[in-house]
N, C-alpha and C. Protein backbone atom coordinates (compact mmCIF):
# COMPACT_ATOMS: atom_id res chain seq x y z
N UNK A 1 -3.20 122.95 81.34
CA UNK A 1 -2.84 123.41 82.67
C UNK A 1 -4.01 123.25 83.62
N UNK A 2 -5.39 123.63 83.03
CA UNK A 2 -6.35 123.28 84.10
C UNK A 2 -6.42 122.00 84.61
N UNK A 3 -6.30 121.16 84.17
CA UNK A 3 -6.60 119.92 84.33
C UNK A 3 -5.67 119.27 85.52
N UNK A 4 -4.48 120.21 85.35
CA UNK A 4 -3.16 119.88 86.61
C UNK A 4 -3.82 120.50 87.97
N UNK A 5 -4.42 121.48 87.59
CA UNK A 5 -4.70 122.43 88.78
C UNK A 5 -5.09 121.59 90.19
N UNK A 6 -5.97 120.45 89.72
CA UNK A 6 -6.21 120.38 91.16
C UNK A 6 -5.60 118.85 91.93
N UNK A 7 -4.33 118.93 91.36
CA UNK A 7 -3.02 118.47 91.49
C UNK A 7 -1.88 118.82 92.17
N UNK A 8 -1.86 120.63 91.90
CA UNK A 8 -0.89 121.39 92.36
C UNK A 8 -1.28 121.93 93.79
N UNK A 9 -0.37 122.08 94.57
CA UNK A 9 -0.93 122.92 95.87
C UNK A 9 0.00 124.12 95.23
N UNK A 10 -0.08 125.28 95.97
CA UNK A 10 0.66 125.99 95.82
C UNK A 10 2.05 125.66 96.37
N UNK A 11 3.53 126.19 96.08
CA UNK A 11 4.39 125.82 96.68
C UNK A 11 4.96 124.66 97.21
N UNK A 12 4.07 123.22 96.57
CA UNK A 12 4.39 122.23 96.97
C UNK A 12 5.98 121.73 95.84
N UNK A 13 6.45 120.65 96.22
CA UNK A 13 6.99 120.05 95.77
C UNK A 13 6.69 119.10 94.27
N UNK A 14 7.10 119.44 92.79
CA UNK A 14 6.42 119.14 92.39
C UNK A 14 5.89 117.62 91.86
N UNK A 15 4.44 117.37 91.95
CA UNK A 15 4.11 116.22 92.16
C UNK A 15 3.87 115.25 90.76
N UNK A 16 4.02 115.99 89.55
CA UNK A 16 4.74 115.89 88.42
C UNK A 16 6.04 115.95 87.59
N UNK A 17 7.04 115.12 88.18
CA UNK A 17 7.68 115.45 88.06
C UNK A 17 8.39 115.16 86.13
N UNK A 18 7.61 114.87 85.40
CA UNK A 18 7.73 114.69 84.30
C UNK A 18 7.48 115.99 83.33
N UNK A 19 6.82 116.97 83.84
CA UNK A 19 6.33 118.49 83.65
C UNK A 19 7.93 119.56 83.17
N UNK A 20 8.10 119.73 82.41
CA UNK A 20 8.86 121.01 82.01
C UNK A 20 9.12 121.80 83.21
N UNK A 21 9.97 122.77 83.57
CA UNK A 21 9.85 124.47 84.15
C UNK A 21 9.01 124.97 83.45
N UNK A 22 8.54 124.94 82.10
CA UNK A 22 7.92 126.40 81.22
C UNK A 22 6.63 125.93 82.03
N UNK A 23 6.48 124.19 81.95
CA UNK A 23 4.70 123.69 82.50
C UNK A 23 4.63 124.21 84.32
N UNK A 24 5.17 123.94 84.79
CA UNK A 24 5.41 124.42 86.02
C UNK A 24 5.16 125.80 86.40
N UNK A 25 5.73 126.26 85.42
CA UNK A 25 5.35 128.09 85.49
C UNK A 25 4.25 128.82 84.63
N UNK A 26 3.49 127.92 83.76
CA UNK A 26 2.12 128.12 83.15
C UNK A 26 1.22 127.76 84.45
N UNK A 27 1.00 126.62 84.73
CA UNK A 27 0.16 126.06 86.38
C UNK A 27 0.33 126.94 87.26
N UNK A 28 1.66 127.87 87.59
CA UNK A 28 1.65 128.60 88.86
C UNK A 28 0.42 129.77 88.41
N UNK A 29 0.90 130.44 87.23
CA UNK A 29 -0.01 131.57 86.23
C UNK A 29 -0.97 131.64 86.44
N UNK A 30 -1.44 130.22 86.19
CA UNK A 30 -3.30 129.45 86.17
C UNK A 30 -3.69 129.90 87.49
N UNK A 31 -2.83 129.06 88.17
CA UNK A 31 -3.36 129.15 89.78
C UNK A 31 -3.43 129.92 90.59
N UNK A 32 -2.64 131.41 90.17
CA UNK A 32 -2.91 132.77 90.62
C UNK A 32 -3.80 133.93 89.89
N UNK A 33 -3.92 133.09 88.70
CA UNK A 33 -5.53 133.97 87.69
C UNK A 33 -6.59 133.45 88.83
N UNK A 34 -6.58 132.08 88.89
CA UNK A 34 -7.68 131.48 89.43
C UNK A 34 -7.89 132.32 91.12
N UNK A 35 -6.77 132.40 92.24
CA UNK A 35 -6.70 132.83 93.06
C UNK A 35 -7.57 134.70 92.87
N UNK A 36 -7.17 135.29 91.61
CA UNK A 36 -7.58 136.30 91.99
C UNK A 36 -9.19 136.74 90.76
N UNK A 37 -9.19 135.23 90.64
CA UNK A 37 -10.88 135.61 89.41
C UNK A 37 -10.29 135.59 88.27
N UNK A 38 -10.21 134.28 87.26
CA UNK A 38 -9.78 134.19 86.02
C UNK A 38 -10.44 135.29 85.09
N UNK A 39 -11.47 135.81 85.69
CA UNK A 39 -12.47 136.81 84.44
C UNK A 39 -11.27 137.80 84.61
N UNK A 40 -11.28 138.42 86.17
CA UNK A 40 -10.79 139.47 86.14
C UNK A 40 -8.85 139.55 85.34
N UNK A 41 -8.69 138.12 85.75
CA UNK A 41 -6.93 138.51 85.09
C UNK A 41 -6.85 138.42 83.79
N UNK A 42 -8.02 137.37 83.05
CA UNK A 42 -8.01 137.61 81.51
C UNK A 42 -8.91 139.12 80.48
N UNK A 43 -9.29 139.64 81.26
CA UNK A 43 -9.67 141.22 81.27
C UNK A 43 -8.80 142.12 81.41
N UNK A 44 -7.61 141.87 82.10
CA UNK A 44 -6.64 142.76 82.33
C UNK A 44 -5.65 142.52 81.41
N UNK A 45 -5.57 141.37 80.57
CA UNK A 45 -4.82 141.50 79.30
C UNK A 45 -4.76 142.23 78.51
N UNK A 46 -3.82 142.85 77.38
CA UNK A 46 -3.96 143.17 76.24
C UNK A 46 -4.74 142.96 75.24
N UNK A 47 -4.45 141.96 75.44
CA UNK A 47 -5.18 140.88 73.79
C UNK A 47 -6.51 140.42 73.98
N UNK A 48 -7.15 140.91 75.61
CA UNK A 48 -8.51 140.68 75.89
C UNK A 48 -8.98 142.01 75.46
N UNK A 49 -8.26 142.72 75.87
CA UNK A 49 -9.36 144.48 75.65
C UNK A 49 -8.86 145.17 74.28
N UNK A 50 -8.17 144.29 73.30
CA UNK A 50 -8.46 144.35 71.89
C UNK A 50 -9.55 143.42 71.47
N UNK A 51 -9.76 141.99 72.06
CA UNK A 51 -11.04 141.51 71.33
C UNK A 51 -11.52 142.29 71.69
N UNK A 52 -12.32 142.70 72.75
CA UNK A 52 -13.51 143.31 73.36
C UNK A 52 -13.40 144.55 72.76
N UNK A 53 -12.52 145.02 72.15
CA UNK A 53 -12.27 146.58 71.34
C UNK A 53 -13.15 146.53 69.83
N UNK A 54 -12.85 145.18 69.62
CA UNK A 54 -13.48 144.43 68.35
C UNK A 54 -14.78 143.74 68.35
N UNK A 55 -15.37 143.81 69.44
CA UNK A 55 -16.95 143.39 69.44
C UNK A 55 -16.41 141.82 70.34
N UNK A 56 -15.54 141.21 70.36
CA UNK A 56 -15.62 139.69 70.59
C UNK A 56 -15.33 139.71 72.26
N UNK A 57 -16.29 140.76 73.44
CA UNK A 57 -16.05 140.63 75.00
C UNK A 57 -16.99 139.29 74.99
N UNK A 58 -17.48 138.59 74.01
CA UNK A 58 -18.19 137.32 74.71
C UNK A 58 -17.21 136.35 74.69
N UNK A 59 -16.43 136.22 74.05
CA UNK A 59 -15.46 135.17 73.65
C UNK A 59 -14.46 135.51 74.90
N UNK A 60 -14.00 136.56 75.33
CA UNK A 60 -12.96 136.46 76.49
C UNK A 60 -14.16 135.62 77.88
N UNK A 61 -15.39 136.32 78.01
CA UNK A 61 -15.97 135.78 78.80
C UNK A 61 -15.96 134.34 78.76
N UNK A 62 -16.36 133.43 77.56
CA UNK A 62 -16.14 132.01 77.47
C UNK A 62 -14.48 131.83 77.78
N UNK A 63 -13.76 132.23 77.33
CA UNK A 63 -12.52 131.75 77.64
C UNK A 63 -12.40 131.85 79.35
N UNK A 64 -12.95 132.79 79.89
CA UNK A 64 -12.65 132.47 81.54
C UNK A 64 -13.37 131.66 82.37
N UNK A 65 -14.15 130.88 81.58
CA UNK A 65 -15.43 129.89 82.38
C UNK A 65 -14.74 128.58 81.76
N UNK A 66 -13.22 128.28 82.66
CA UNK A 66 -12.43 126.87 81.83
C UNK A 66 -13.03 126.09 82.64
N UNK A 67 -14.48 125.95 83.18
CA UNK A 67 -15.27 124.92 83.32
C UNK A 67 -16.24 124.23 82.71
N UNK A 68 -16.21 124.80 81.43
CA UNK A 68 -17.84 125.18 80.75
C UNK A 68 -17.97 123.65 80.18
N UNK A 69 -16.80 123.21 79.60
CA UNK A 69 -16.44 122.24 78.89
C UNK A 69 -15.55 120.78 79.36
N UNK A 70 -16.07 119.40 79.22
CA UNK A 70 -14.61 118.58 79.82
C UNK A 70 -14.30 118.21 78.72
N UNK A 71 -14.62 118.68 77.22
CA UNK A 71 -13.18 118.19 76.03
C UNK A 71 -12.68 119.31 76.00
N UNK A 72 -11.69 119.51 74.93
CA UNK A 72 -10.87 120.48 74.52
C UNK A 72 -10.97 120.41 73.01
N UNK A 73 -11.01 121.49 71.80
CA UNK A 73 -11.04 121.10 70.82
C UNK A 73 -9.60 120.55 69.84
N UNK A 74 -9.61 119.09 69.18
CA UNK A 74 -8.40 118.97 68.52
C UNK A 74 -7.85 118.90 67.36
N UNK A 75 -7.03 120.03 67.33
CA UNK A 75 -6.66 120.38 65.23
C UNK A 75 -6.72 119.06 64.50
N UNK A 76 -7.07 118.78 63.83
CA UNK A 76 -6.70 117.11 62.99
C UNK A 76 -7.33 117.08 62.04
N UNK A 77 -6.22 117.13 60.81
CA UNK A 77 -6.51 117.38 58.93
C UNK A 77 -7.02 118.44 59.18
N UNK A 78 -6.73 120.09 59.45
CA UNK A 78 -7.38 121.01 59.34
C UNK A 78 -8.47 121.68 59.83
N UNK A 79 -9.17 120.41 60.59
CA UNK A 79 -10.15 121.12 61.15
C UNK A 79 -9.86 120.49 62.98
N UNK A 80 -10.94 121.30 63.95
CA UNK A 80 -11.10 120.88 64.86
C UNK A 80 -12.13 119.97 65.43
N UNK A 81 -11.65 119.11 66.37
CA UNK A 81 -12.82 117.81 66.83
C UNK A 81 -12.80 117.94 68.06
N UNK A 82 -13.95 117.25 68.66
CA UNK A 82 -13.94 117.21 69.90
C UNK A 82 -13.66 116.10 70.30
């Protein structure tokens, strides 16, 4: 979805039109975490303030810096590659 982001305007017409509804409505998600501070909307999760319940608030922090990185890691035979 990040990678669409700076693709999408808000409310435009969409300029993918090969994209799902479910993809369409993950990108809107993105683009209103992003609008209001990805730290702050992935902090306001559940499943963030159980890691962080569990010692792992560095790992939500990396997960909200979806700049940190331009690969992504990919499952293949079990393990992940870059």
């Amino acid at each position: 979805v990040a990678a669409l982001v700076p693709r999408l305007a808000p409310g435009a017409a969409p300029a993918e039109p090969s994209l799902s509804p479910e993809a369409w409505a993950a990108a809107d998600v993105f683009t209103s975490a992003l609008g209001r501070g990805l730290d702050t909307a992935l902090a306001d999760c559940s499943s963030a303030r159980e890691l962080c319940s569990w010692g792992y608030g560095r790992d939500v922090d990396l997960a909200a810096d979806y700049r940190a990185s331009a690969v992504a890691p990919l499952l293949s035979g079990g393990e992940f590659r870059a």
